Coordinates of C-alpha atoms in Angstrom, one line a residue:
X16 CA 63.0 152.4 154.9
X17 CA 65.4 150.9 157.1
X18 CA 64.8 148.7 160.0
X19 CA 65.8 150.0 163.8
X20 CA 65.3 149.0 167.2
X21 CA 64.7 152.3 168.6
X22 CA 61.3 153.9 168.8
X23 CA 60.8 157.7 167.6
X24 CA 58.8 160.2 168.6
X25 CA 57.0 161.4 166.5
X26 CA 57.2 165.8 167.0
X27 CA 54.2 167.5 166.3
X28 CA 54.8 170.8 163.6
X29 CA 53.9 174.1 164.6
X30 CA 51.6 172.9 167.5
X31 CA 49.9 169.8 165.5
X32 CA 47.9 167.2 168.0
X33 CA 49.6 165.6 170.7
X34 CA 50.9 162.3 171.5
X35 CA 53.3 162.0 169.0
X36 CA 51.0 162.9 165.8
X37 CA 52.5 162.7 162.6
X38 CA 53.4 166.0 161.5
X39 CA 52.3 165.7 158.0
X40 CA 48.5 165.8 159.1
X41 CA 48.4 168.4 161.5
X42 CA 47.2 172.1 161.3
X43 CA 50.4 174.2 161.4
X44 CA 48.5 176.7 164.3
X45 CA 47.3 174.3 167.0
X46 CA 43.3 174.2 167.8
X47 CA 41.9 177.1 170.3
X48 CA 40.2 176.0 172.8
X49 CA 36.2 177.2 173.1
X50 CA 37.2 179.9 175.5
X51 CA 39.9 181.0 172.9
X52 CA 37.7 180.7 170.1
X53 CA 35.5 183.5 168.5
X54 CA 32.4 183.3 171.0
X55 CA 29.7 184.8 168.3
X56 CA 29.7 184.5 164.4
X57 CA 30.6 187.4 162.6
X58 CA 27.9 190.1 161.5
X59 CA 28.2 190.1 158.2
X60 CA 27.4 193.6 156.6
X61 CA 25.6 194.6 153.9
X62 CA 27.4 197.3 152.0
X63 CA 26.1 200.8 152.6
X64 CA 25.9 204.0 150.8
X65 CA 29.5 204.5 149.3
X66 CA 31.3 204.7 152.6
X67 CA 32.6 201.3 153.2
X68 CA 36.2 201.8 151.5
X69 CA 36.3 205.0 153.9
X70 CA 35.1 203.2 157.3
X71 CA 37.1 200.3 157.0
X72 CA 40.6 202.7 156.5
X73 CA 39.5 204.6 160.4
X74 CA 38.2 201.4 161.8
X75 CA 41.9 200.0 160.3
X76 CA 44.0 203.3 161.6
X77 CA 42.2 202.6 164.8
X78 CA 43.0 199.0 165.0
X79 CA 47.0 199.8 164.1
X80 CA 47.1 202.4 167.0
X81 CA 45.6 200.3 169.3
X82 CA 48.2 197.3 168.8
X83 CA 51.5 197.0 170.8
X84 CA 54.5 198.6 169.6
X85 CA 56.4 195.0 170.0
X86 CA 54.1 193.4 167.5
X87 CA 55.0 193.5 164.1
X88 CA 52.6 194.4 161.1
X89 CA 52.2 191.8 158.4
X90 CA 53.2 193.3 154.9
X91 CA 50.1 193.0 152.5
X92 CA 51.5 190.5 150.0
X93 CA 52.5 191.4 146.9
X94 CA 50.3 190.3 143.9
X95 CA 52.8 190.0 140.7
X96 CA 51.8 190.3 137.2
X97 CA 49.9 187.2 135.3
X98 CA 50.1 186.2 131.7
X99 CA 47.9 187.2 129.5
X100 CA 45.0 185.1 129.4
X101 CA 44.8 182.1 126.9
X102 CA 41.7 183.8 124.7
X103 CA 43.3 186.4 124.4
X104 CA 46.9 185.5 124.0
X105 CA 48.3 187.1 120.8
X106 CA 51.9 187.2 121.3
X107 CA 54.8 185.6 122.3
X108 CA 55.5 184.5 126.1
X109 CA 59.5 183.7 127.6
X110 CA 60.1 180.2 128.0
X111 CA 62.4 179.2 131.3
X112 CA 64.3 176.6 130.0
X113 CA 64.6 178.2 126.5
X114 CA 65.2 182.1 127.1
X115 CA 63.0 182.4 124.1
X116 CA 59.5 183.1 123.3
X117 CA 57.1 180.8 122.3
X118 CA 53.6 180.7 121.8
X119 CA 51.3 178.8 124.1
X120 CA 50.0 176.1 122.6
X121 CA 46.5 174.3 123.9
X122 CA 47.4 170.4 122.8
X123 CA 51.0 168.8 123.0
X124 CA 53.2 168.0 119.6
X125 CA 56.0 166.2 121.8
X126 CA 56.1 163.4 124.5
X127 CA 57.4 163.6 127.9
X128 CA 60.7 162.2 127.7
X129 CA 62.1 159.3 129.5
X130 CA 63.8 159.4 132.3
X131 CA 61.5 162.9 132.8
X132 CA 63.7 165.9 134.5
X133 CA 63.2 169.6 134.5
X134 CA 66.5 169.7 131.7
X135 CA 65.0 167.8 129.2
X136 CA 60.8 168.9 129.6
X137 CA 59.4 171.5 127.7
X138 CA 56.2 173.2 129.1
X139 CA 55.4 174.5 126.1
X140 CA 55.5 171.3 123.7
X141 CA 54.7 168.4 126.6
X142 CA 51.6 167.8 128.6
X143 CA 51.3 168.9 131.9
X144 CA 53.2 167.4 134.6
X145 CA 52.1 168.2 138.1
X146 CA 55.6 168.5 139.7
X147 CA 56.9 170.8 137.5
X148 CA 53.9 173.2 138.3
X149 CA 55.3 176.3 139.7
X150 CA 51.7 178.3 140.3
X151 CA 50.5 175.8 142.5
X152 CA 50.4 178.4 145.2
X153 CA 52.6 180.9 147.7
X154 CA 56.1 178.8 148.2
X155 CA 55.9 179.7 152.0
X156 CA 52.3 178.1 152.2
X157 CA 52.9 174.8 149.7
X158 CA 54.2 172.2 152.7
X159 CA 51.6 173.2 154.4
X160 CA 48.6 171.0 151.9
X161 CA 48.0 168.2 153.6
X162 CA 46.4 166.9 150.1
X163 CA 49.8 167.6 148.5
X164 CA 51.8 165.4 150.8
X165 CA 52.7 161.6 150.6
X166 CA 52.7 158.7 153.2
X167 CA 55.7 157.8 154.9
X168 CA 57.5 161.2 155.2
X169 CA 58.0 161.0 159.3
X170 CA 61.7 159.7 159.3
X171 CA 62.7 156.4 160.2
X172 CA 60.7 154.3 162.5
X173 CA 60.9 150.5 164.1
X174 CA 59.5 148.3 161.5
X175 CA 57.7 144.8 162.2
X176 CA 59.6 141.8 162.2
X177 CA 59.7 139.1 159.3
X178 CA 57.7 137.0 158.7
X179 CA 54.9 139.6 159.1
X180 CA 51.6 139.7 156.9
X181 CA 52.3 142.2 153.6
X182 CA 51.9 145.7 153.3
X183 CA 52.8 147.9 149.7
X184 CA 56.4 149.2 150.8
X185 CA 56.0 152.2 148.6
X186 CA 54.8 155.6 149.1
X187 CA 51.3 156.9 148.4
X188 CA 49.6 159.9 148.3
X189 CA 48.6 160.9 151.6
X190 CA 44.5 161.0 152.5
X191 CA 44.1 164.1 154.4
X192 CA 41.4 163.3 156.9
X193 CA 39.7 165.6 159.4
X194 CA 38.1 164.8 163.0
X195 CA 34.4 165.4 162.1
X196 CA 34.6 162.8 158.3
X197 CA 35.8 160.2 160.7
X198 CA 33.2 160.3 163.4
X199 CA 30.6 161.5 160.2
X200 CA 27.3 159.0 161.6
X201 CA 28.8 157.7 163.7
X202 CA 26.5 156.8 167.0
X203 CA 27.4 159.9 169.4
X204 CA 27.7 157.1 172.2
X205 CA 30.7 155.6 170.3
X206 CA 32.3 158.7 169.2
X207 CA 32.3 159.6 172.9
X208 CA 33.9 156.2 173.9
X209 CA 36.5 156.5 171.1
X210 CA 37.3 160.3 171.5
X211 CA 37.7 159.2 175.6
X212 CA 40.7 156.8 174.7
X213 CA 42.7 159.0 173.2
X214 CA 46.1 158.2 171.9
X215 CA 45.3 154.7 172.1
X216 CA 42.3 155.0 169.5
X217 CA 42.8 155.1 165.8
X218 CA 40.8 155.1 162.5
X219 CA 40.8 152.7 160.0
X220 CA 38.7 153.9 156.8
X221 CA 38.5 150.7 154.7
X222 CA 38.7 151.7 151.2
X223 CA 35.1 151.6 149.1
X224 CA 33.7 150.8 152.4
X225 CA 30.5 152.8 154.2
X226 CA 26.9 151.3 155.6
X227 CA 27.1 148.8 152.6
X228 CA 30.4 146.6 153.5
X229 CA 29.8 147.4 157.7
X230 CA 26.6 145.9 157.8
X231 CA 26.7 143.4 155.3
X232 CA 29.7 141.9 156.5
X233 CA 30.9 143.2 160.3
X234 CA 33.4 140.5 160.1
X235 CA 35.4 142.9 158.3
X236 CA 36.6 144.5 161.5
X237 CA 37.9 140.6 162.6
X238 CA 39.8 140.7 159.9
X239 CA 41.6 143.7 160.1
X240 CA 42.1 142.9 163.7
X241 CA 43.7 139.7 162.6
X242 CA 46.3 141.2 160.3
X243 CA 47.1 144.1 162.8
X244 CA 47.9 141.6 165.2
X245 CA 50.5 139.6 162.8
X246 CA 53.1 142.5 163.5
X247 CA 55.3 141.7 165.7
X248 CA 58.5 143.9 167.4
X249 CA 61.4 143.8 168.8
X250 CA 60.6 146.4 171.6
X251 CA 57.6 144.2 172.1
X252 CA 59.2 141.4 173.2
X253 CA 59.5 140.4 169.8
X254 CA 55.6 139.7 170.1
X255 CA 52.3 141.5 168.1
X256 CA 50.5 143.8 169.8
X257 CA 46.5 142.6 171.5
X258 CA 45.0 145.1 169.4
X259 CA 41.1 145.5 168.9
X260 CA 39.0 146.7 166.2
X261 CA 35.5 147.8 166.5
X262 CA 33.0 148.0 163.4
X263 CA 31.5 151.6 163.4
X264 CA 27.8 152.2 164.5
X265 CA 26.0 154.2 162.2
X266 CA 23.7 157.3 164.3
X267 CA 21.0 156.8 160.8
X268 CA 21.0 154.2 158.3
X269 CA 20.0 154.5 154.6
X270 CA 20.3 151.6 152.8
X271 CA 20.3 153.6 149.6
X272 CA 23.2 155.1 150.0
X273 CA 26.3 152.4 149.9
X274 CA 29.2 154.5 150.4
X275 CA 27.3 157.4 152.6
X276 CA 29.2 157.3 156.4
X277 CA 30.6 156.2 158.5
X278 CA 33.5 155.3 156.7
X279 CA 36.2 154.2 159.3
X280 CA 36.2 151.1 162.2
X281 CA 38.1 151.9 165.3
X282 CA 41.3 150.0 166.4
X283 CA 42.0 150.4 170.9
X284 CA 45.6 149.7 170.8
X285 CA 47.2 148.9 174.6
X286 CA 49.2 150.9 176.6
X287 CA 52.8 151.2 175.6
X288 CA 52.2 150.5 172.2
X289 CA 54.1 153.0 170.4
X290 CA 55.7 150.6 168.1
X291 CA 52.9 149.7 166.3
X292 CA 50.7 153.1 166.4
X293 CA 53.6 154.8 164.8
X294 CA 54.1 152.1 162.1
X295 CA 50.0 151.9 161.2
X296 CA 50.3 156.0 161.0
X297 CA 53.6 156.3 159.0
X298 CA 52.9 153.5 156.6
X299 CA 49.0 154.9 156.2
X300 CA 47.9 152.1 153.5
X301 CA 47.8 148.8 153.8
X302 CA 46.5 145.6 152.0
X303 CA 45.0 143.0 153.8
X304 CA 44.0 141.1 150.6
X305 CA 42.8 142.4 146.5
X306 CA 39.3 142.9 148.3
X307 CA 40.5 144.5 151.6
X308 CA 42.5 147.4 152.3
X309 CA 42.6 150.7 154.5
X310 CA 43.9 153.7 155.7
X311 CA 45.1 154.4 159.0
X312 CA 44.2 158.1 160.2
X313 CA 44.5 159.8 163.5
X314 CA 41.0 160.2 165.2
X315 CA 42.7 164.3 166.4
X316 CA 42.8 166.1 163.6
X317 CA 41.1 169.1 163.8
X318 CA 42.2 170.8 160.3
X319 CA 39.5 170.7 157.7
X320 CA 40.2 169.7 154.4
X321 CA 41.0 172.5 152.1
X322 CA 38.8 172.1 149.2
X323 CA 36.7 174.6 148.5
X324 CA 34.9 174.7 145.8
X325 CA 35.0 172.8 141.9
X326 CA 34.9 175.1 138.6
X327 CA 34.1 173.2 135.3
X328 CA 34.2 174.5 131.7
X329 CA 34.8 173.6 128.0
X330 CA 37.8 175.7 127.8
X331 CA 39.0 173.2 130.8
X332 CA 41.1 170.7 128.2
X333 CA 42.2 167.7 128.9
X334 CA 46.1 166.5 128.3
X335 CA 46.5 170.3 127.6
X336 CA 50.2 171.3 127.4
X337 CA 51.9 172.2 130.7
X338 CA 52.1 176.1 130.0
X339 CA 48.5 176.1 128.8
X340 CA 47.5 174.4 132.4
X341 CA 49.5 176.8 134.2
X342 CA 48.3 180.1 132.5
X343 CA 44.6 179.0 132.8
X344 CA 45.0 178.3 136.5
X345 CA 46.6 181.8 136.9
X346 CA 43.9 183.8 135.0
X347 CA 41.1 181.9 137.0
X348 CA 42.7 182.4 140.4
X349 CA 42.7 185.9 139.4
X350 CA 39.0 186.2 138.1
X351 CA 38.0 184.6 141.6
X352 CA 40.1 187.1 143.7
X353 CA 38.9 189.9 141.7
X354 CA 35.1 188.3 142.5
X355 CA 36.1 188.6 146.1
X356 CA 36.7 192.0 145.7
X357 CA 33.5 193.2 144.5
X358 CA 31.6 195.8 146.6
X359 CA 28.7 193.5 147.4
X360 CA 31.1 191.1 148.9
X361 CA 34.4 192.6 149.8
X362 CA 33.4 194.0 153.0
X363 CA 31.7 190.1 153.8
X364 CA 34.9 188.1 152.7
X365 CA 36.9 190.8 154.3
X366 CA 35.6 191.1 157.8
X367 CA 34.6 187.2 158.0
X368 CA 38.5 186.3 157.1
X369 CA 39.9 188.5 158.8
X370 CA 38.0 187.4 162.5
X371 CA 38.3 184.0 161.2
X372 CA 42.2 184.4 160.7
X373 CA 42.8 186.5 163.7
X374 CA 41.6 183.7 166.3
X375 CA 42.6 180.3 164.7
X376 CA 46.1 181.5 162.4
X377 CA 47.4 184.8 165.4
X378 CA 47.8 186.9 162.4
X379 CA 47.8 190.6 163.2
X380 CA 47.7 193.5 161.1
X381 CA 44.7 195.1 159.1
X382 CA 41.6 193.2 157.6
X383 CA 43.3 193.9 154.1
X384 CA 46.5 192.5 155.0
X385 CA 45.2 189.4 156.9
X386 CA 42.6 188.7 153.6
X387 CA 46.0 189.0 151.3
X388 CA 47.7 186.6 153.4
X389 CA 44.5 184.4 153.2
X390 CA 44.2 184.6 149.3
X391 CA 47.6 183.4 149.2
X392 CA 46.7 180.1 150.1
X393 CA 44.3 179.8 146.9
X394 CA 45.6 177.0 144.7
X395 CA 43.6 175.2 141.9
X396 CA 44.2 171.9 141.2
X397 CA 43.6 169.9 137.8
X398 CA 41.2 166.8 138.3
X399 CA 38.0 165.0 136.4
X400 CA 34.8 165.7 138.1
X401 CA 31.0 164.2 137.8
X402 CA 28.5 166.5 136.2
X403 CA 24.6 165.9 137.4
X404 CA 24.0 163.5 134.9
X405 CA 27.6 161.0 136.0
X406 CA 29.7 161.7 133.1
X407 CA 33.1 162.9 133.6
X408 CA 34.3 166.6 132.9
X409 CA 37.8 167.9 133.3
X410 CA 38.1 170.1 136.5
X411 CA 39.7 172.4 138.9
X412 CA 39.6 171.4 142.8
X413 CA 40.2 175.0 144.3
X414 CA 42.2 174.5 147.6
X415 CA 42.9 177.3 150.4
X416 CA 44.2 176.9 154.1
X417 CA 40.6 176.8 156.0
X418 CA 40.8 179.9 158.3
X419 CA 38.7 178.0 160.9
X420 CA 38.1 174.6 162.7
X421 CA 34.8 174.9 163.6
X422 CA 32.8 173.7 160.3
X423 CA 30.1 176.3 160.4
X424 CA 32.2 179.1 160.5
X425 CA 34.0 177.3 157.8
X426 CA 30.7 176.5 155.8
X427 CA 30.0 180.2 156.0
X428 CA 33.4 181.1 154.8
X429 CA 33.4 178.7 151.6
X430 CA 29.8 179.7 151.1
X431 CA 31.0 183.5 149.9
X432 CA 33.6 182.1 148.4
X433 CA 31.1 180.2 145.8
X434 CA 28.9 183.0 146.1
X435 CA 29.1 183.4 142.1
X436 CA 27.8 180.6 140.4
X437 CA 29.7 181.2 137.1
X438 CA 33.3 183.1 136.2
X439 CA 33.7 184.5 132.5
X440 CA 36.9 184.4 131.6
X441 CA 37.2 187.0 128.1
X442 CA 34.1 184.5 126.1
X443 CA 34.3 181.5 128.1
X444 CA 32.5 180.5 131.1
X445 CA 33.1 178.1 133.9
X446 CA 30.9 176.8 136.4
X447 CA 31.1 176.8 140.1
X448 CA 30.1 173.8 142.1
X449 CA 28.2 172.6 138.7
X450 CA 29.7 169.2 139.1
X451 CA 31.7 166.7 142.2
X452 CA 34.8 165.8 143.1
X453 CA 35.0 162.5 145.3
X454 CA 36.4 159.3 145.8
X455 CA 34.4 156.3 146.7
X456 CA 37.6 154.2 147.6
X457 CA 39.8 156.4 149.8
X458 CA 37.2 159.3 150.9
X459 CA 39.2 161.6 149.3
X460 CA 37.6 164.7 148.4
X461 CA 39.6 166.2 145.8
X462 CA 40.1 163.6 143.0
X463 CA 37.5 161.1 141.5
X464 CA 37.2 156.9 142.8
X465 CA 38.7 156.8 138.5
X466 CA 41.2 158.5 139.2
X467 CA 42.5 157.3 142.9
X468 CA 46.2 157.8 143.3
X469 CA 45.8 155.0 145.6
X470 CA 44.8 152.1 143.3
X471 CA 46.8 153.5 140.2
X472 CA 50.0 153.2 142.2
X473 CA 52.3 150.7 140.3
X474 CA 51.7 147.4 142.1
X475 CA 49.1 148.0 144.0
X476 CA 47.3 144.9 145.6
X477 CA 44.2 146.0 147.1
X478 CA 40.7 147.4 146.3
X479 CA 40.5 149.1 142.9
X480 CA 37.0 150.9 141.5
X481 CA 37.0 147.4 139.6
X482 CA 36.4 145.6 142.8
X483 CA 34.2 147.7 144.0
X484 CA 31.8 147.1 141.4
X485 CA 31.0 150.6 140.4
X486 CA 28.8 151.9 137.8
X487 CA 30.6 152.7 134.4
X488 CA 30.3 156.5 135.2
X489 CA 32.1 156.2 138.1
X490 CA 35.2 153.9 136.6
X491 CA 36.0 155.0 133.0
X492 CA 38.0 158.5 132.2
X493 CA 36.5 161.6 130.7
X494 CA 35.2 162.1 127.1
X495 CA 34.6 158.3 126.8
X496 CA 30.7 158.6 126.3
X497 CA 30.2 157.1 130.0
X498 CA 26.7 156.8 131.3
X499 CA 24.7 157.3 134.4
X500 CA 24.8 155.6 138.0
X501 CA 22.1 152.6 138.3
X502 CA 20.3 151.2 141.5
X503 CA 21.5 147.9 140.0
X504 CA 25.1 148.6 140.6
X505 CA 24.5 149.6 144.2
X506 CA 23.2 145.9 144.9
X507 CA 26.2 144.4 142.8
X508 CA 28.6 146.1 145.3
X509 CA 26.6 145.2 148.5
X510 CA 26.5 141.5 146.7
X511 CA 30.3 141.5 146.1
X512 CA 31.5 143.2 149.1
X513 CA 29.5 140.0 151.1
X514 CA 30.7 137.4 149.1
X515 CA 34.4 138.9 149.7
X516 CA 34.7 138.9 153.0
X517 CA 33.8 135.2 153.4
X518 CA 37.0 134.5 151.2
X519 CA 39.2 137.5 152.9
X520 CA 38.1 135.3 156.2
X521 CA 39.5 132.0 155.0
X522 CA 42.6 133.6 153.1
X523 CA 43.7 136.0 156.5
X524 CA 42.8 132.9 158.9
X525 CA 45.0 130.5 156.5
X526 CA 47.8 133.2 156.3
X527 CA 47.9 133.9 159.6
X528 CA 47.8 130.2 161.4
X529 CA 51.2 129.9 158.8
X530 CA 52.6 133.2 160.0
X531 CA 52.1 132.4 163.7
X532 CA 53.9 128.9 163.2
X533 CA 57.0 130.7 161.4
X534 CA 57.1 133.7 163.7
X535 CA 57.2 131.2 166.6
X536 CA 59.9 128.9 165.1
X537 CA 61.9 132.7 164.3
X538 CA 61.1 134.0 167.9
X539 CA 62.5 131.0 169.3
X540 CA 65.7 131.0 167.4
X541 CA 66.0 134.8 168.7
X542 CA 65.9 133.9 172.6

């Protein structure tokens, strides 16, 4: 990153938010408004005696005649051929890099090499490597993930000046975060106030935080406030910003519940503070000490997260080879379209995605087509997931572009979606929604706190699922023999989280009486 004295602005994609949103976190067709949006749910049909198939082609002829000339069909998709499944895999199948057919293997018998490029990996001999992982979804769709983006991508911005307090200058994986998790209890009173301000409003979702750390220690949000305000800029007058940061108000309280919502304080910034609202949104992470850090999200964005469901199994194999991952993800994306397309559900999925796609996406066509385009979306993604019990199981994380933004048409949508509570794959059997995905550090919801990007990045400084005192379920990888979640380790992280702010206090106050001496001496030098 490279310092300037300008100050960009930021340009929405496709219609994102306004005021300057990053593009990265924005929906790519912008929100309707409620006199835009579908007034009534959809019906949802039961099927009928035999004449479905028949009544949907008139109803679709009818729809097609009725639609202007000038507007152009979408083409129903093409669906191309998938590899024969694993369990059944008797032959030979082409490798890309070696123009020869090889077998696909389940474990590896070589290690990824060093430095690792597409040249020298092998898909068939090497474990599975996520960027090399071409079934990930439709091409035209893939930049669209928000989960599958990283921090930091907006172009060059003004950055603070030296000395100013430390932040990890690195990229992360970006924490896709929708309006309604960040105003999740939060007193309607102070959503209101928030939502009033703006631009000028952003979140700040400390990581492992939740009722625990905000009402043990609500001189957390001092903190913060104190570090944001050690950034100084040069189109500031070469001066921080008078920022303030407000500790979240929960609507209920449950003291049994730690990590349970709300999980982000508020920050007001002033007016003409673009300087500092676009650095706190480009850099996203930040570390105010090995106990503290956060994420700075947008308060706007309407687009839901795109998980939809989690499938387990014991076929599911962990440090698999790369081929074996991607042919498993192919045959299961292609056991839950065809369970989309059965007659009890077809004409439910069908109609529901269709109206749903029709008023948020402006697709046009026929119900079939607009479903394709839908399915196209559908993406699984390898992660570790909780069963009932806490121990960790290897997983898929099924992501699709959420056809609405209003969550109970979206609920509605997911719900047939998981309609089928298992998939049978030739003998083997894998579970829907058997076990959870979640992160107790960044609120993420497709990955597990274990296995946060965030706190596995190389040199990262802030809260890990060590500090956070989690049970042994929650921190250790899968097939270790880990146990259950305790009440005991609930009070260890309200205990910790207490006793760690008091020192975060003294180290931020300490750091930032120093910083405030040098900054002056380097201000004055600059006049």
């Amino acid at each position: 990153m490279s310092t300037t004295s300008t100050v960009p602005t930021l340009t929405p994609a496709n219609g994102g938010p306004p005021h300057g949103e990053d593009s990265r976190d924005t929906p790519h067709s912008p929100p309707l408004t409620s006199a835009d949006r579908v007034s009534k749910k959809p019906h949802l049909h039961a099927d009928g005696d035999g004449q479905d198939s028949e009544d949907h082609q008139m109803e679709d002829e009818e729809e097609l005649q009725q639609q202007p000339q000038q507007q152009q069909q979408l083409p129903v998709p093409q669906v191309l051929p998938l590899p024969v499944p694993v369990e059944h895999f008797t032959g030979q199948a082409a490798g890309p890099q070696q123009g020869a057919a090889q077998p696909i293997r389940t474990m590896p018998t070589e290690d990824l090499p060093q430095p690792l490029t597409r040249q020298a990996f092998n898909p068939y001999t090497m474990p599975y490597v996520a960027a090399f992982d071409d079934t990930t979804m439709a091409i035209a769709v893939r930049g669209e993930n928000p989960h599958l983006l990283s921090t930091r991508n907006g172009g060059a911005i003004e950055l603070p000046l030296p000395p100013h307090p430390v932040f990890p200058d690195t990229d992360f994986v970006h924490t896709h975060f929708a309006t309604h998790k960040v105003f999740a209890n939060v007193l309607r009173d102070q959503a209101e106030a928030v939502k009033a301000a703006g631009a000028r409003a952003l979140a700040l979702v400390a990581h492992g935080g939740g009722q625990a750390m905000y009402k043990q220690t609500p001189e957390v949000a001092t903190v913060v406030q104190t570090y944001i305000k050690g950034f100084a800029f040069q189109s500031n007058n070469n001066e921080g910003f008078d920022v303030k940061v407000y500790t979240p108000i929960p609507n209920k309280e449950d003291d049994g519940k730690p990590f349970a919502p709300p999980f982000a304080m508020f920050v007001k910034l002033p007016e003409n503070a673009d300087a500092i609202r676009t650095f706190l949104l480009q850099q996203e992470i930040f570390t105010v000490s090995p106990m503290l850090s956060f994420t700075a999200v947008t308060t706007d964005n309407p687009q839901a997260s795109w998980k939809v469901l989690v499938i387990t199994g014991d076929a599911i194999v962990p440090g698999a080879t790369h081929r074996y991952v991607e042919n498993q993800k192919q045959v299961l994306l292609r056991a839950i379209k065809q369970a989309l397309e059965r007659r009890e559900v077809v004409s439910h999925f069908e109609n529901l995605t269709s109206q749903l796609a029709r008023a948020n996406w402006g697709l046009t066509g026929t119900r079939k087509a607009i479903m394709n385009t839908a399915l196209d979306t559908f993406s699984l993604e390898p992660a570790t997931a909780e069963d009932a019990h806490g121990v960790a199981v290897p997983a898929y994380v099924l992501l699709a572009k959420p056809p609405a933004y209003e969550q109970t048409e979206l609920e509605d949508w997911k719900a047939i979606v998981a309609s089928r509570k298992s998939i049978w794959v030739g003998m083997d059997r894998f579970d829907v929604n058997a076990a959870r995905v979640d992160c107790k550090l960044c609120k993420s919801d497709i990955h597990r706190t274990a296995d946060c990007p965030i706190a596995t990045t190389e040199g990262w400084a802030g809260v890990t699922p060590e500090t956070l005192a989690l049970p042994a379920a929650m921190q250790g990888g899968a097939g270790r023999g880990i146990g259950t979640r305790d009440g005991a380790a609930r009070v260890d992280t309200e205990d910790m989280a207490a006793e760690a702010a008091d020192v975060v206090v003294e180290e931020v106050e300490d750091a930032a009486a120093e910083e405030d001496a040098g900054a002056t001496l380097a201000r004055g030098r600059s006049t």
